[in-house]
PDB file of C-alpha atoms in Angstrom:
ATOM      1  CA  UNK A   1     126.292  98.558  33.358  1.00  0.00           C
ATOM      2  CA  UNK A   2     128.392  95.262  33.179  1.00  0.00           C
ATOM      3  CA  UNK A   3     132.091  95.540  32.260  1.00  0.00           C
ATOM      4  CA  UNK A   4     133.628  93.776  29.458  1.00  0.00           C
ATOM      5  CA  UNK A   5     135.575  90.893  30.609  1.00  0.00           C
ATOM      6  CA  UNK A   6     137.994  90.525  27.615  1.00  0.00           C
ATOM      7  CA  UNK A   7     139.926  93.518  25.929  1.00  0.00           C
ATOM      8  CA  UNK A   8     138.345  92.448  22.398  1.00  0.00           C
ATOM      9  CA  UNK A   9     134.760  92.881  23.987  1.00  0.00           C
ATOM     10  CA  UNK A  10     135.720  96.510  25.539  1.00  0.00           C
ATOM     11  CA  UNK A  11     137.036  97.567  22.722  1.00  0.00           C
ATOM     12  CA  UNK A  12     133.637  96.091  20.397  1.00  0.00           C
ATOM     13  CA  UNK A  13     131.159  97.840  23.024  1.00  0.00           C
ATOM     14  CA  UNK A  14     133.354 100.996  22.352  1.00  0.00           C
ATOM     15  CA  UNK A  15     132.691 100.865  19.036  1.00  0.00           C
ATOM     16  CA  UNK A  16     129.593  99.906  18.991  1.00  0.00           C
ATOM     17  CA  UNK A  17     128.661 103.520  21.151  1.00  0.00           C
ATOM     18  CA  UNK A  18     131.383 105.530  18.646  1.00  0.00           C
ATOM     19  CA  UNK A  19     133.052 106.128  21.843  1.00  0.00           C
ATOM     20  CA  UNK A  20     136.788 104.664  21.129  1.00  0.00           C
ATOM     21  CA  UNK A  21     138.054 107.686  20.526  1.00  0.00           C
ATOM     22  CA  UNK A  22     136.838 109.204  23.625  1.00  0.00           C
ATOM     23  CA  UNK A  23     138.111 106.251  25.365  1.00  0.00           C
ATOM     24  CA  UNK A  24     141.947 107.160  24.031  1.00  0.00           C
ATOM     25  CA  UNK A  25     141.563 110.947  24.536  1.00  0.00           C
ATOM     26  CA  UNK A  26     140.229 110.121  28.484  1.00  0.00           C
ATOM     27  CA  UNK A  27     143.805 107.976  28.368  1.00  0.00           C
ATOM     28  CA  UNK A  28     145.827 110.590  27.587  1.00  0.00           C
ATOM     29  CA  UNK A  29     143.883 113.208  30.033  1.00  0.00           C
ATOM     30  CA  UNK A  30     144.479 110.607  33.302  1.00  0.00           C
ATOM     31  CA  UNK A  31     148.269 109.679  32.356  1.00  0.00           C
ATOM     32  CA  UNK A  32     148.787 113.623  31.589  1.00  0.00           C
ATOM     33  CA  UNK A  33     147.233 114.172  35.062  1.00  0.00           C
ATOM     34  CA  UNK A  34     149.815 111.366  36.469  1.00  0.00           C
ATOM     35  CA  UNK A  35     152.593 112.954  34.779  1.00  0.00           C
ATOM     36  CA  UNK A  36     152.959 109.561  32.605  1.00  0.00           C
ATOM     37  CA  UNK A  37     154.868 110.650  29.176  1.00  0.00           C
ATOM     38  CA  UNK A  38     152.383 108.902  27.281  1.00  0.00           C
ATOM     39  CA  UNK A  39     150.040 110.139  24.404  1.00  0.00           C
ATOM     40  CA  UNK A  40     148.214 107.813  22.496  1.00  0.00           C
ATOM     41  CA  UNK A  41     146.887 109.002  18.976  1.00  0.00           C
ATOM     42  CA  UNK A  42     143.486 109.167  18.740  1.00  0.00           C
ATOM     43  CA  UNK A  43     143.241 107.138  15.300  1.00  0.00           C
ATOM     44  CA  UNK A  44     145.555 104.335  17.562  1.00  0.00           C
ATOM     45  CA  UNK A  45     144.749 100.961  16.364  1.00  0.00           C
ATOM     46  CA  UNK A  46     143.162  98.789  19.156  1.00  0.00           C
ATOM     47  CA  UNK A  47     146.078  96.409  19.061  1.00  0.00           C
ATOM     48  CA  UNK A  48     148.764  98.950  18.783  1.00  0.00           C
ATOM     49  CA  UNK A  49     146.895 100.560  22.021  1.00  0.00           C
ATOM     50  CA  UNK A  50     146.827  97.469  23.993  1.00  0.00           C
ATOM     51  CA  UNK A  51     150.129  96.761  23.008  1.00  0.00           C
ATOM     52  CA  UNK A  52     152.032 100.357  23.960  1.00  0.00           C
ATOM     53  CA  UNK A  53     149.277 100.614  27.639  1.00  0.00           C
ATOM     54  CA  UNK A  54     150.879  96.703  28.449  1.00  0.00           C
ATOM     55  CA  UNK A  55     154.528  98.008  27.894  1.00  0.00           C
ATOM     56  CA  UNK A  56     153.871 101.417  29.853  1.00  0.00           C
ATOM     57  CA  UNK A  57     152.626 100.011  33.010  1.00  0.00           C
ATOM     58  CA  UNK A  58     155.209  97.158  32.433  1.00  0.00           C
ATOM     59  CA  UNK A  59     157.648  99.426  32.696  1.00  0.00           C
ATOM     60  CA  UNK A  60     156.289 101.408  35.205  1.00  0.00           C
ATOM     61  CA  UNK A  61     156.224  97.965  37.376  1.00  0.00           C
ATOM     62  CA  UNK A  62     159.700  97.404  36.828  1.00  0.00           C
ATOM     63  CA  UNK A  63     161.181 101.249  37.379  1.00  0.00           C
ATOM     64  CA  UNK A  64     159.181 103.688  38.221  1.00  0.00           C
ATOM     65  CA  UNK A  65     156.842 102.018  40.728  1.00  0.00           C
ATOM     66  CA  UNK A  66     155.591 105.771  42.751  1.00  0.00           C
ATOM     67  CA  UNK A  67     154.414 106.548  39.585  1.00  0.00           C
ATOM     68  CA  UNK A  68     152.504 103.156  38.138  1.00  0.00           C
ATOM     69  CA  UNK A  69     150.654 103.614  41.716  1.00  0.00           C
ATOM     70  CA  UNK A  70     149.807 107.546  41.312  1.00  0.00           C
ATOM     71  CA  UNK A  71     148.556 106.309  37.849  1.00  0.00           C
ATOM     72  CA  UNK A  72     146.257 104.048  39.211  1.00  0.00           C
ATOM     73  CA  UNK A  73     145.121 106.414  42.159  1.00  0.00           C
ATOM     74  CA  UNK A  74     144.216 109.051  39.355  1.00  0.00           C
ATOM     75  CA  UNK A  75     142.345 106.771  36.802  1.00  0.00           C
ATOM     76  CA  UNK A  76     140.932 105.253  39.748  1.00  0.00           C
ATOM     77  CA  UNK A  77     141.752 101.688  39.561  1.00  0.00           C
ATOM     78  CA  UNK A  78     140.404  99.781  42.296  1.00  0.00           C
ATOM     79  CA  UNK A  79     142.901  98.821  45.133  1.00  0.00           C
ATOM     80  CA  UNK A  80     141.114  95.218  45.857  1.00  0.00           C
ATOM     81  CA  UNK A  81     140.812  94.257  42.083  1.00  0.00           C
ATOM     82  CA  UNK A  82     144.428  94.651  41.875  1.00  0.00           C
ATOM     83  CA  UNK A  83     145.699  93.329  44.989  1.00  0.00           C
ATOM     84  CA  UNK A  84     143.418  90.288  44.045  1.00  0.00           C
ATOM     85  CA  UNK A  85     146.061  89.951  40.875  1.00  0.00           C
ATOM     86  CA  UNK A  86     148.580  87.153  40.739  1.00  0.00           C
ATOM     87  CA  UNK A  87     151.894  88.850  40.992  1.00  0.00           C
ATOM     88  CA  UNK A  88     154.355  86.066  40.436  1.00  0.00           C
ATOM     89  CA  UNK A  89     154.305  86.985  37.167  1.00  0.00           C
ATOM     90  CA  UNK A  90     155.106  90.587  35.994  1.00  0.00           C
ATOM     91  CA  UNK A  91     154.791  90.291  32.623  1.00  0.00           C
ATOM     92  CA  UNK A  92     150.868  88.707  33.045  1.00  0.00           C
ATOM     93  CA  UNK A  93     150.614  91.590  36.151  1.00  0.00           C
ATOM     94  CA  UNK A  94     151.028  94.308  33.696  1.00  0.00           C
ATOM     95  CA  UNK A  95     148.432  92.671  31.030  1.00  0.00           C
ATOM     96  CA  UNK A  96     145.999  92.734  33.821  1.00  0.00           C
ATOM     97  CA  UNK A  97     146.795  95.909  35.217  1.00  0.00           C
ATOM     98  CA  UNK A  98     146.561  97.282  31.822  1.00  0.00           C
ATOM     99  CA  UNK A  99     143.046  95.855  31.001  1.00  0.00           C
ATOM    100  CA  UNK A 100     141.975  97.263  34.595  1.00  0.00           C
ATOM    101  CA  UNK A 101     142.626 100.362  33.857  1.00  0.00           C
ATOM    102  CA  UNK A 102     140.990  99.969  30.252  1.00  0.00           C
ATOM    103  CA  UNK A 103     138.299  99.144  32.280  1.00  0.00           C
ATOM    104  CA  UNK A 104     137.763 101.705  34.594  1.00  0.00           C
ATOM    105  CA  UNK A 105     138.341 104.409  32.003  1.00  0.00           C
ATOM    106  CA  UNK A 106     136.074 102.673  29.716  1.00  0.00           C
ATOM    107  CA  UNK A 107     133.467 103.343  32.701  1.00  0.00           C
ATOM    108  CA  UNK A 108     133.707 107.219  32.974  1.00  0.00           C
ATOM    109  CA  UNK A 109     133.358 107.424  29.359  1.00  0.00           C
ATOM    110  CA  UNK A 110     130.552 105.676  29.426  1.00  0.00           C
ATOM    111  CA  UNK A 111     128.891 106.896  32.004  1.00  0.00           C
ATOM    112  CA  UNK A 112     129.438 110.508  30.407  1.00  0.00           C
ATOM    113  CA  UNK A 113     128.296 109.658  27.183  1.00  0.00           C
ATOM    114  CA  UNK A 114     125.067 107.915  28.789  1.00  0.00           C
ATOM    115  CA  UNK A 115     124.466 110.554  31.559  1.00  0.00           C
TER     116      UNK A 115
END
């Protein structure tokens, strides 16, 4: 499998397997599980989703920072991918948190729909 490297082309392959929506409902499952109040609707625009995941984990950054890292311990996120980040910035930090965990999820639904 190779990941999408831009949000535009995870979201496309998504669509292209009718597996967005599984993609939003496996979002709402790990931040339920990480006791993130967060529920995104399953008809969610791709934009509107990228948009309200950036301003979560933003915000999670910023004040709640035991819980952005049990969120990415639950969906899995890996450690070196995000310690390889540039942090100087926060607001480009969340953007690339947020399409790393796009990422990852977009993985387990993929490899349940395929498996």
């Amino acid at each position: 499998m190779n990941l999408p490297t831009t949000f535009e082309d995870l979201i496309a392959e998504a669509n292209q397997f009718n597996l967005y929506k599984k993609l939003v409902l496996q979002l709402n499952k790990d931040f339920l599980l990480a006791n993130v109040d967060l529920g995104f609707h399953e008809a969610i625009l791709p934009t509107s989703l990228k948009l309200l995941l950036h301003e979560t984990v933003y915000k999670l950054i910023q004040e709640k920072f035991a819980e952005y890292l049990n969120l990415l311990y639950i969906i899995d996120v890996s450690e070196n991918q995000v310690k390889a980040l540039d942090g100087s910035d926060m607001l480009k930090l969340s953007e690339d948190v947020s399409f790393l965990i796009l990422k990852r999820e977009w993985q387990k639904v993929w490899f349940r729909s395929t498996y």
